């Protein structure tokens, strides 16, 4: 059975690049009907913080990345100590006297007795990798019996947890030969390795917190969908082949293979991420869309739209206008939803189409428009019928000259959806009344 793990150190919030290793290990385990473990590598007491661990757990839950077990490395200390003792006993490690390099520094550490040989391993992504470990010398594996360091802890934990596949970032490649030597020394099996390509910024430099790697919870708060982040991250170094790119988690699990992981760096691109988000927003059911919208619209707007029974009707319009839900909040703040529920007020001159500043002509056209719209039976009132009925007149008298004053009388704004959309949402009666108000202002 395949067992993979994600082994983050809780030294920062989980970011869009860091979570990629979790997603790949998760996809592989689920594809193989195996197990996926989360191991919080919290042995470094000074740098590990509870809030970061909480952030990691919260982010994975939000992304719907479930694990079969959760471990804390710090809870395995006794086991690490006993392994260290055994290594000292059988001479694969030793207590080494040190000359402290700084005041108060250690006078004793535990070093690995390096057999100084060539280590070769096969990486699923990168093929055969060999490294002469004699350059490493007798590297330190613990500060003391109670203070194991990274390599020892990882090797012992992977063994104890039965990890079969270590899927992690390429920055760990140089650690692997050391870890293989330790496995051999303690009699642990060597797992299969797959090192994922580096994630690069658009300028091809390594992605870092300073360079645009936002945390998962920041994206959540910006109104990104977990499905979009998951989908986008799955494509950071992997592609199922073919044209299609938008997949949900189940579809990704079905398609995922380690063999398709690329060697070369994966470019992280905010624009592409926004595209994925828009695609996944397009796939939300109206009910799910409304659930998200509710988290981002102001209470007043929400109340006004609910009372006017307009929330559902506005879903296609809102969907069309956003790439993330925070943009909905922005549109709301700019009053972009107020004119659906409240008759707008504006300055009369704004009704004029460009240089067409004759109030009488504008008024006449609005009157004619109103007559045409009045002829539509209430039951037939919808975007298509309103457009089809008015269109011949708009063509005849000039589209801008007819549609601008109409749109402005309905929204009171320079920018808004077209008048047919607004008319269909506010209904026949309100449309006719708003045109009357405009005609009155022009008199
Ligand atoms: N704790 C390590 C890190 O945060 C990961 C160790 C591993 O995946 O082997 O980078």
GROMACS .gro file of C-alpha atoms and ligand atoms in nm:
model
  453
    1UNK     CA    1   0.000   0.000   0.000
    2UNK     CA    2   0.117   0.349  -0.088
    3UNK     CA    3   0.171   0.579   0.209
    4UNK     CA    4   0.270   0.941   0.146
    5UNK     CA    5   0.306   1.230   0.383
    6UNK     CA    6   0.322   1.605   0.401
    7UNK     CA    7   0.576   1.711   0.662
    8UNK     CA    8   0.564   2.088   0.709
    9UNK     CA    9   0.757   2.269   0.979
   10UNK     CA   10   0.519   2.508   1.157
   11UNK     CA   11   0.745   2.808   1.109
   12UNK     CA   12   0.514   3.015   0.889
   13UNK     CA   13   0.169   3.020   0.737
   14UNK     CA   14   0.110   2.761   0.466
   15UNK     CA   15   0.156   2.939   0.136
   16UNK     CA   16   0.053   2.874  -0.221
   17UNK     CA   17   0.393   2.721  -0.303
   18UNK     CA   18   0.435   2.520   0.017
   19UNK     CA   19   0.098   2.350  -0.016
   20UNK     CA   20   0.192   2.210  -0.357
   21UNK     CA   21   0.391   1.927  -0.191
   22UNK     CA   22   0.084   1.843   0.018
   23UNK     CA   23  -0.142   1.838  -0.286
   24UNK     CA   24   0.089   1.615  -0.492
   25UNK     CA   25   0.142   1.369  -0.204
   26UNK     CA   26  -0.233   1.370  -0.140
   27UNK     CA   27  -0.325   1.319  -0.507
   28UNK     CA   28  -0.080   1.034  -0.542
   29UNK     CA   29  -0.199   0.855  -0.226
   30UNK     CA   30  -0.567   0.893  -0.320
   31UNK     CA   31  -0.502   0.784  -0.677
   32UNK     CA   32  -0.333   0.470  -0.546
   33UNK     CA   33  -0.603   0.418  -0.281
   34UNK     CA   34  -0.328   0.446  -0.022
   35UNK     CA   35  -0.284   0.665   0.283
   36UNK     CA   36  -0.185   1.026   0.321
   37UNK     CA   37  -0.033   1.146   0.649
   38UNK     CA   38   0.026   1.487   0.794
   39UNK     CA   39   0.334   1.517   1.012
   40UNK     CA   40   0.399   1.847   1.183
   41UNK     CA   41   0.777   1.873   1.210
   42UNK     CA   42   0.788   2.071   1.530
   43UNK     CA   43   1.120   1.960   1.677
   44UNK     CA   44   1.266   2.308   1.643
   45UNK     CA   45   1.107   2.456   1.954
   46UNK     CA   46   1.228   2.808   1.891
   47UNK     CA   47   1.093   2.846   1.540
   48UNK     CA   48   0.781   2.630   1.567
   49UNK     CA   49   0.465   2.817   1.666
   50UNK     CA   50   0.117   2.697   1.748
   51UNK     CA   51  -0.048   2.961   1.533
   52UNK     CA   52   0.140   2.834   1.227
   53UNK     CA   53   0.036   2.478   1.297
   54UNK     CA   54  -0.323   2.599   1.323
   55UNK     CA   55  -0.284   2.784   0.997
   56UNK     CA   56  -0.154   2.469   0.824
   57UNK     CA   57  -0.442   2.260   0.954
   58UNK     CA   58  -0.701   2.525   0.872
   59UNK     CA   59  -0.564   2.569   0.519
   60UNK     CA   60  -0.564   2.196   0.444
   61UNK     CA   61  -0.919   2.163   0.577
   62UNK     CA   62  -1.034   2.455   0.363
   63UNK     CA   63  -0.871   2.298   0.056
   64UNK     CA   64  -1.045   1.972   0.138
   65UNK     CA   65  -0.713   1.788   0.168
   66UNK     CA   66  -0.788   1.520   0.425
   67UNK     CA   67  -0.527   1.306   0.597
   68UNK     CA   68  -0.556   0.962   0.749
   69UNK     CA   69  -0.334   1.041   1.048
   70UNK     CA   70  -0.183   1.346   1.209
   71UNK     CA   71   0.154   1.319   1.382
   72UNK     CA   72   0.367   1.563   1.574
   73UNK     CA   73   0.735   1.496   1.540
   74UNK     CA   74   0.801   1.628   1.890
   75UNK     CA   75   0.595   1.341   2.032
   76UNK     CA   76   0.843   1.090   1.892
   77UNK     CA   77   1.133   1.216   2.096
   78UNK     CA   78   1.174   0.898   2.304
   79UNK     CA   79   1.196   0.694   1.991
   80UNK     CA   80   1.454   0.931   1.840
   81UNK     CA   81   1.659   0.910   2.160
   82UNK     CA   82   1.652   0.533   2.158
   83UNK     CA   83   1.761   0.521   1.793
   84UNK     CA   84   2.047   0.760   1.873
   85UNK     CA   85   2.155   0.542   2.164
   86UNK     CA   86   2.154   0.234   1.944
   87UNK     CA   87   2.357   0.411   1.679
   88UNK     CA   88   2.616   0.508   1.936
   89UNK     CA   89   2.621   0.149   2.065
   90UNK     CA   90   2.674  -0.003   1.724
   91UNK     CA   91   2.922   0.262   1.626
   92UNK     CA   92   2.731   0.428   1.344
   93UNK     CA   93   2.727   0.751   1.546
   94UNK     CA   94   2.938   0.900   1.820
   95UNK     CA   95   2.944   1.178   2.074
   96UNK     CA   96   3.186   1.433   1.945
   97UNK     CA   97   3.372   1.691   2.150
   98UNK     CA   98   3.344   2.033   1.992
   99UNK     CA   99   3.517   2.362   2.026
  100UNK     CA  100   3.227   2.609   2.050
  101UNK     CA  101   3.225   2.855   1.762
  102UNK     CA  102   3.037   3.111   1.971
  103UNK     CA  103   3.024   3.192   2.341
  104UNK     CA  104   2.794   2.946   2.521
  105UNK     CA  105   2.803   2.713   2.222
  106UNK     CA  106   2.793   2.333   2.241
  107UNK     CA  107   3.097   2.143   2.359
  108UNK     CA  108   2.938   1.812   2.256
  109UNK     CA  109   2.715   1.698   1.969
  110UNK     CA  110   2.626   1.362   1.811
  111UNK     CA  111   2.780   1.298   1.473
  112UNK     CA  112   2.707   1.032   1.216
  113UNK     CA  113   2.996   0.808   1.123
  114UNK     CA  114   2.991   0.871   0.750
  115UNK     CA  115   3.094   0.564   0.548
  116UNK     CA  116   3.205   0.815   0.283
  117UNK     CA  117   3.072   0.649  -0.023
  118UNK     CA  118   2.880   0.718  -0.338
  119UNK     CA  119   2.502   0.717  -0.287
  120UNK     CA  120   2.284   0.650  -0.592
  121UNK     CA  121   1.909   0.666  -0.589
  122UNK     CA  122   1.637   0.672  -0.847
  123UNK     CA  123   1.406   0.971  -0.830
  124UNK     CA  124   1.073   0.925  -1.011
  125UNK     CA  125   1.090   1.279  -1.145
  126UNK     CA  126   1.460   1.326  -1.204
  127UNK     CA  127   1.586   0.975  -1.273
  128UNK     CA  128   1.914   0.845  -1.129
  129UNK     CA  129   2.089   1.081  -0.893
  130UNK     CA  130   2.429   1.009  -0.748
  131UNK     CA  131   2.626   1.197  -0.491
  132UNK     CA  132   2.961   1.142  -0.330
  133UNK     CA  133   2.886   1.181   0.040
  134UNK     CA  134   3.248   1.196   0.152
  135UNK     CA  135   3.232   1.574   0.112
  136UNK     CA  136   2.976   1.584   0.391
  137UNK     CA  137   3.212   1.453   0.656
  138UNK     CA  138   3.070   1.316   0.981
  139UNK     CA  139   2.764   1.539   0.982
  140UNK     CA  140   2.580   1.629   1.305
  141UNK     CA  141   2.254   1.432   1.355
  142UNK     CA  142   2.164   1.554   1.705
  143UNK     CA  143   2.265   1.827   1.943
  144UNK     CA  144   2.221   1.575   2.226
  145UNK     CA  145   2.034   1.251   2.290
  146UNK     CA  146   1.720   1.458   2.352
  147UNK     CA  147   1.771   1.697   2.063
  148UNK     CA  148   1.763   1.510   1.733
  149UNK     CA  149   1.807   1.715   1.417
  150UNK     CA  150   1.610   1.718   1.094
  151UNK     CA  151   1.767   1.429   0.902
  152UNK     CA  152   1.751   1.178   1.183
  153UNK     CA  153   1.395   1.273   1.281
  154UNK     CA  154   1.266   1.252   0.923
  155UNK     CA  155   1.427   0.916   0.859
  156UNK     CA  156   1.302   0.757   1.183
  157UNK     CA  157   0.950   0.898   1.143
  158UNK     CA  158   0.913   0.796   0.779
  159UNK     CA  159   1.018   0.445   0.879
  160UNK     CA  160   0.784   0.424   1.179
  161UNK     CA  161   0.491   0.563   0.982
  162UNK     CA  162   0.550   0.322   0.695
  163UNK     CA  163   0.600   0.597   0.437
  164UNK     CA  164   0.654   0.437   0.096
  165UNK     CA  165   0.686   0.750  -0.120
  166UNK     CA  166   0.857   1.072  -0.018
  167UNK     CA  167   0.712   1.346  -0.238
  168UNK     CA  168   0.865   1.685  -0.162
  169UNK     CA  169   1.027   1.991  -0.312
  170UNK     CA  170   1.347   1.982  -0.513
  171UNK     CA  171   1.522   2.184  -0.243
  172UNK     CA  172   1.539   1.857  -0.047
  173UNK     CA  173   1.731   1.663  -0.314
  174UNK     CA  174   2.067   1.735  -0.154
  175UNK     CA  175   1.932   1.603   0.179
  176UNK     CA  176   1.834   1.270   0.033
  177UNK     CA  177   2.179   1.100   0.017
  178UNK     CA  178   2.234   1.186   0.386
  179UNK     CA  179   1.897   1.042   0.472
  180UNK     CA  180   1.966   0.726   0.273
  181UNK     CA  181   2.292   0.675   0.464
  182UNK     CA  182   2.101   0.710   0.790
  183UNK     CA  183   1.838   0.459   0.673
  184UNK     CA  184   2.110   0.209   0.599
  185UNK     CA  185   2.273   0.267   0.937
  186UNK     CA  186   1.952   0.206   1.133
  187UNK     CA  187   1.818  -0.071   0.909
  188UNK     CA  188   1.524   0.125   0.770
  189UNK     CA  189   1.402   0.067   0.415
  190UNK     CA  190   1.463   0.347   0.163
  191UNK     CA  191   1.135   0.489   0.036
  192UNK     CA  192   1.075   0.588  -0.325
  193UNK     CA  193   1.158   0.954  -0.386
  194UNK     CA  194   0.988   1.207  -0.611
  195UNK     CA  195   1.130   1.558  -0.591
  196UNK     CA  196   0.899   1.822  -0.732
  197UNK     CA  197   1.036   2.103  -0.950
  198UNK     CA  198   1.106   2.441  -0.796
  199UNK     CA  199   0.830   2.697  -0.807
  200UNK     CA  200   0.951   3.013  -0.977
  201UNK     CA  201   0.807   3.361  -0.993
  202UNK     CA  202   0.715   3.509  -1.332
  203UNK     CA  203   1.072   3.648  -1.348
  204UNK     CA  204   1.204   3.290  -1.303
  205UNK     CA  205   1.357   3.363  -0.965
  206UNK     CA  206   1.262   3.135  -0.678
  207UNK     CA  207   0.917   3.209  -0.540
  208UNK     CA  208   0.933   3.337  -0.184
  209UNK     CA  209   0.713   3.504   0.068
  210UNK     CA  210   0.857   3.838  -0.029
  211UNK     CA  211   0.798   3.765  -0.393
  212UNK     CA  212   0.427   3.709  -0.411
  213UNK     CA  213   0.382   3.375  -0.237
  214UNK     CA  214   0.071   3.459  -0.042
  215UNK     CA  215  -0.068   3.225   0.219
  216UNK     CA  216  -0.365   3.002   0.148
  217UNK     CA  217  -0.576   3.183   0.406
  218UNK     CA  218  -0.498   3.516   0.235
  219UNK     CA  219  -0.631   3.378  -0.092
  220UNK     CA  220  -0.935   3.246   0.092
  221UNK     CA  221  -1.000   3.592   0.235
  222UNK     CA  222  -0.963   3.741  -0.113
  223UNK     CA  223  -1.248   3.527  -0.232
  224UNK     CA  224  -1.059   3.256  -0.414
  225UNK     CA  225  -1.228   2.918  -0.425
  226UNK     CA  226  -1.054   2.618  -0.267
  227UNK     CA  227  -1.125   2.419  -0.585
  228UNK     CA  228  -0.938   2.679  -0.791
  229UNK     CA  229  -0.632   2.689  -0.563
  230UNK     CA  230  -0.621   2.309  -0.556
  231UNK     CA  231  -0.656   2.284  -0.933
  232UNK     CA  232  -0.395   2.554  -0.991
  233UNK     CA  233  -0.146   2.399  -0.748
  234UNK     CA  234  -0.189   2.056  -0.908
  235UNK     CA  235  -0.069   2.216  -1.231
  236UNK     CA  236   0.247   2.359  -1.072
  237UNK     CA  237   0.480   2.104  -1.228
  238UNK     CA  238   0.224   1.852  -1.351
  239UNK     CA  239  -0.013   1.828  -1.645
  240UNK     CA  240  -0.251   1.547  -1.737
  241UNK     CA  241  -0.191   1.606  -2.108
  242UNK     CA  242  -0.458   1.730  -2.347
  243UNK     CA  243  -0.625   2.067  -2.366
  244UNK     CA  244  -0.848   2.055  -2.064
  245UNK     CA  245  -0.727   2.226  -1.750
  246UNK     CA  246  -1.023   2.284  -1.523
  247UNK     CA  247  -1.084   1.988  -1.297
  248UNK     CA  248  -1.234   1.920  -0.960
  249UNK     CA  249  -1.051   1.716  -0.697
  250UNK     CA  250  -1.205   1.381  -0.794
  251UNK     CA  251  -1.106   1.430  -1.157
  252UNK     CA  252  -0.753   1.525  -1.056
  253UNK     CA  253  -0.720   1.218  -0.834
  254UNK     CA  254  -0.826   1.001  -1.127
  255UNK     CA  255  -0.570   1.154  -1.360
  256UNK     CA  256  -0.271   1.208  -1.134
  257UNK     CA  257   0.055   1.024  -1.195
  258UNK     CA  258   0.406   1.099  -1.073
  259UNK     CA  259   0.546   1.004  -1.413
  260UNK     CA  260   0.391   1.318  -1.563
  261UNK     CA  261   0.564   1.551  -1.318
  262UNK     CA  262   0.800   1.780  -1.506
  263UNK     CA  263   1.167   1.837  -1.423
  264UNK     CA  264   1.191   2.202  -1.511
  265UNK     CA  265   1.078   2.479  -1.279
  266UNK     CA  266   0.708   2.557  -1.251
  267UNK     CA  267   0.612   2.920  -1.302
  268UNK     CA  268   0.371   3.066  -1.054
  269UNK     CA  269   0.146   3.314  -1.230
  270UNK     CA  270  -0.123   3.518  -1.050
  271UNK     CA  271  -0.299   3.587  -1.379
  272UNK     CA  272  -0.339   3.218  -1.451
  273UNK     CA  273  -0.455   3.158  -1.094
  274UNK     CA  274  -0.722   3.427  -1.137
  275UNK     CA  275  -0.828   3.256  -1.459
  276UNK     CA  276  -0.867   2.923  -1.278
  277UNK     CA  277  -1.071   3.099  -1.012
  278UNK     CA  278  -1.305   3.251  -1.267
  279UNK     CA  279  -1.349   2.911  -1.430
  280UNK     CA  280  -1.437   2.752  -1.099
  281UNK     CA  281  -1.671   3.038  -1.010
  282UNK     CA  282  -1.845   2.969  -1.342
  283UNK     CA  283  -1.900   2.611  -1.228
  284UNK     CA  284  -2.058   2.697  -0.892
  285UNK     CA  285  -2.427   2.625  -0.860
  286UNK     CA  286  -2.638   2.940  -0.800
  287UNK     CA  287  -2.689   2.828  -0.439
  288UNK     CA  288  -2.317   2.784  -0.381
  289UNK     CA  289  -2.248   3.117  -0.549
  290UNK     CA  290  -2.494   3.288  -0.315
  291UNK     CA  291  -2.329   3.126  -0.013
  292UNK     CA  292  -1.997   3.283  -0.111
  293UNK     CA  293  -2.157   3.614  -0.210
  294UNK     CA  294  -2.312   3.636   0.136
  295UNK     CA  295  -1.967   3.638   0.293
  296UNK     CA  296  -1.855   3.933   0.086
  297UNK     CA  297  -2.156   4.161   0.038
  298UNK     CA  298  -2.240   4.421   0.301
  299UNK     CA  299  -2.531   4.350   0.535
  300UNK     CA  300  -2.732   4.639   0.387
  301UNK     CA  301  -2.688   4.522   0.030
  302UNK     CA  302  -2.767   4.169   0.128
  303UNK     CA  303  -3.082   4.276   0.308
  304UNK     CA  304  -3.196   4.503   0.028
  305UNK     CA  305  -3.140   4.236  -0.238
  306UNK     CA  306  -3.304   3.966  -0.029
  307UNK     CA  307  -3.608   4.179   0.050
  308UNK     CA  308  -3.647   4.264  -0.318
  309UNK     CA  309  -3.605   3.895  -0.404
  310UNK     CA  310  -3.318   3.983  -0.634
  311UNK     CA  311  -3.026   3.784  -0.501
  312UNK     CA  312  -3.080   3.483  -0.725
  313UNK     CA  313  -3.158   3.697  -1.028
  314UNK     CA  314  -2.830   3.881  -0.987
  315UNK     CA  315  -2.614   3.568  -0.977
  316UNK     CA  316  -2.536   3.563  -1.353
  317UNK     CA  317  -2.451   3.934  -1.348
  318UNK     CA  318  -2.229   3.909  -1.044
  319UNK     CA  319  -2.063   3.597  -1.185
  320UNK     CA  320  -1.987   3.779  -1.508
  321UNK     CA  321  -1.822   4.070  -1.332
  322UNK     CA  322  -1.576   3.903  -1.093
  323UNK     CA  323  -1.258   3.696  -1.084
  324UNK     CA  324  -1.273   3.657  -0.708
  325UNK     CA  325  -1.534   3.730  -0.446
  326UNK     CA  326  -1.345   4.023  -0.296
  327UNK     CA  327  -1.423   4.203  -0.621
  328UNK     CA  328  -1.788   4.161  -0.534
  329UNK     CA  329  -1.721   4.352  -0.214
  330UNK     CA  330  -1.549   4.624  -0.416
  331UNK     CA  331  -1.838   4.654  -0.660
  332UNK     CA  332  -2.073   4.668  -0.363
  333UNK     CA  333  -1.873   4.948  -0.199
  334UNK     CA  334  -1.888   5.137  -0.527
  335UNK     CA  335  -2.268   5.110  -0.515
  336UNK     CA  336  -2.286   4.873  -0.809
  337UNK     CA  337  -2.579   4.680  -0.665
  338UNK     CA  338  -2.774   4.969  -0.515
  339UNK     CA  339  -2.960   5.068  -0.832
  340UNK     CA  340  -3.135   4.734  -0.849
  341UNK     CA  341  -3.319   4.807  -0.529
  342UNK     CA  342  -3.313   5.189  -0.507
  343UNK     CA  343  -3.418   5.438  -0.768
  344UNK     CA  344  -3.102   5.630  -0.861
  345UNK     CA  345  -3.057   6.005  -0.845
  346UNK     CA  346  -2.823   6.186  -1.083
  347UNK     CA  347  -2.760   6.514  -1.260
  348UNK     CA  348  -2.982   6.570  -1.562
  349UNK     CA  349  -2.691   6.640  -1.800
  350UNK     CA  350  -2.563   6.288  -1.744
  351UNK     CA  351  -2.857   6.164  -1.950
  352UNK     CA  352  -2.717   6.322  -2.266
  353UNK     CA  353  -2.548   6.098  -2.518
  354UNK     CA  354  -2.207   6.253  -2.593
  355UNK     CA  355  -2.258   6.591  -2.772
  356UNK     CA  356  -2.628   6.532  -2.807
  357UNK     CA  357  -2.721   6.783  -2.539
  358UNK     CA  358  -3.069   6.881  -2.654
  359UNK     CA  359  -3.305   6.806  -2.363
  360UNK     CA  360  -3.611   6.800  -2.587
  361UNK     CA  361  -3.466   6.542  -2.827
  362UNK     CA  362  -3.339   6.326  -2.541
  363UNK     CA  363  -3.677   6.349  -2.372
  364UNK     CA  364  -3.858   6.255  -2.695
  365UNK     CA  365  -3.641   5.950  -2.742
  366UNK     CA  366  -3.700   5.842  -2.385
  367UNK     CA  367  -4.075   5.887  -2.436
  368UNK     CA  368  -4.066   5.678  -2.751
  369UNK     CA  369  -3.859   5.413  -2.568
  370UNK     CA  370  -4.109   5.414  -2.286
  371UNK     CA  371  -4.401   5.366  -2.528
  372UNK     CA  372  -4.230   5.072  -2.694
  373UNK     CA  373  -4.151   4.907  -2.362
  374UNK     CA  374  -4.502   4.968  -2.231
  375UNK     CA  375  -4.632   4.757  -2.517
  376UNK     CA  376  -4.454   4.448  -2.383
  377UNK     CA  377  -4.694   4.236  -2.176
  378UNK     CA  378  -4.575   4.205  -1.818
  379UNK     CA  379  -4.559   3.825  -1.844
  380UNK     CA  380  -4.316   3.841  -2.136
  381UNK     CA  381  -4.081   4.086  -1.968
  382UNK     CA  382  -3.729   3.946  -1.987
  383UNK     CA  383  -3.390   4.053  -2.117
  384UNK     CA  384  -3.431   3.900  -2.464
  385UNK     CA  385  -3.781   4.034  -2.530
  386UNK     CA  386  -3.695   4.382  -2.404
  387UNK     CA  387  -3.392   4.387  -2.633
  388UNK     CA  388  -3.571   4.248  -2.937
  389UNK     CA  389  -3.861   4.488  -2.898
  390UNK     CA  390  -3.649   4.798  -2.857
  391UNK     CA  391  -3.372   4.708  -3.101
  392UNK     CA  392  -3.532   4.827  -3.430
  393UNK     CA  393  -3.590   5.172  -3.281
  394UNK     CA  394  -3.235   5.185  -3.144
  395UNK     CA  395  -3.098   5.100  -3.487
  396UNK     CA  396  -3.315   5.364  -3.649
  397UNK     CA  397  -3.251   5.652  -3.410
  398UNK     CA  398  -2.893   5.561  -3.316
  399UNK     CA  399  -2.792   5.305  -3.059
  400UNK     CA  400  -2.605   5.542  -2.829
  401UNK     CA  401  -2.873   5.810  -2.855
  402UNK     CA  402  -3.141   5.564  -2.746
  403UNK     CA  403  -2.960   5.324  -2.516
  404UNK     CA  404  -2.736   5.562  -2.320
  405UNK     CA  405  -3.021   5.777  -2.178
  406UNK     CA  406  -3.219   5.462  -2.108
  407UNK     CA  407  -2.934   5.290  -1.931
  408UNK     CA  408  -2.852   5.605  -1.738
  409UNK     CA  409  -3.211   5.656  -1.629
  410UNK     CA  410  -3.214   5.299  -1.497
  411UNK     CA  411  -2.877   5.292  -1.321
  412UNK     CA  412  -2.768   5.652  -1.270
  413UNK     CA  413  -2.415   5.536  -1.344
  414UNK     CA  414  -2.157   5.578  -1.617
  415UNK     CA  415  -2.081   5.210  -1.601
  416UNK     CA  416  -2.330   4.931  -1.541
  417UNK     CA  417  -2.464   4.626  -1.721
  418UNK     CA  418  -2.663   4.708  -2.034
  419UNK     CA  419  -3.019   4.848  -2.000
  420UNK     CA  420  -3.186   4.522  -2.105
  421UNK     CA  421  -3.024   4.338  -1.816
  422UNK     CA  422  -3.117   4.606  -1.563
  423UNK     CA  423  -3.473   4.634  -1.701
  424UNK     CA  424  -3.520   4.259  -1.676
  425UNK     CA  425  -3.410   4.260  -1.314
  426UNK     CA  426  -3.599   4.562  -1.183
  427UNK     CA  427  -3.913   4.465  -1.378
  428UNK     CA  428  -4.147   4.642  -1.614
  429UNK     CA  429  -4.321   4.874  -1.372
  430UNK     CA  430  -4.000   5.009  -1.217
  431UNK     CA  431  -3.839   5.047  -1.560
  432UNK     CA  432  -4.129   5.259  -1.686
  433UNK     CA  433  -4.122   5.470  -1.369
  434UNK     CA  434  -3.748   5.534  -1.390
  435UNK     CA  435  -3.788   5.652  -1.747
  436UNK     CA  436  -4.069   5.884  -1.632
  437UNK     CA  437  -3.839   6.028  -1.370
  438UNK     CA  438  -3.574   6.098  -1.634
  439UNK     CA  439  -3.830   6.266  -1.862
  440UNK     CA  440  -3.946   6.480  -1.569
  441UNK     CA  441  -3.589   6.587  -1.494
  442UNK     CA  442  -3.539   6.688  -1.856
  443UNK     CA  443  -3.851   6.907  -1.866
  444LIG     N1  444   0.992   1.965   0.734
  444LIG     C1  445   1.049   1.981   0.605
  444LIG     C2  446   1.013   2.114   0.545
  444LIG     O1  447   0.932   2.182   0.597
  444LIG     C3  448   1.002   1.875   0.508
  444LIG     C4  449   1.072   1.745   0.525
  444LIG     C5  450   1.044   1.645   0.419
  444LIG     O2  451   0.947   1.661   0.341
  444LIG     O3  452   1.114   1.546   0.414
  444LIG     O4  453   1.067   2.152   0.447
   0.00000   0.00000   0.00000
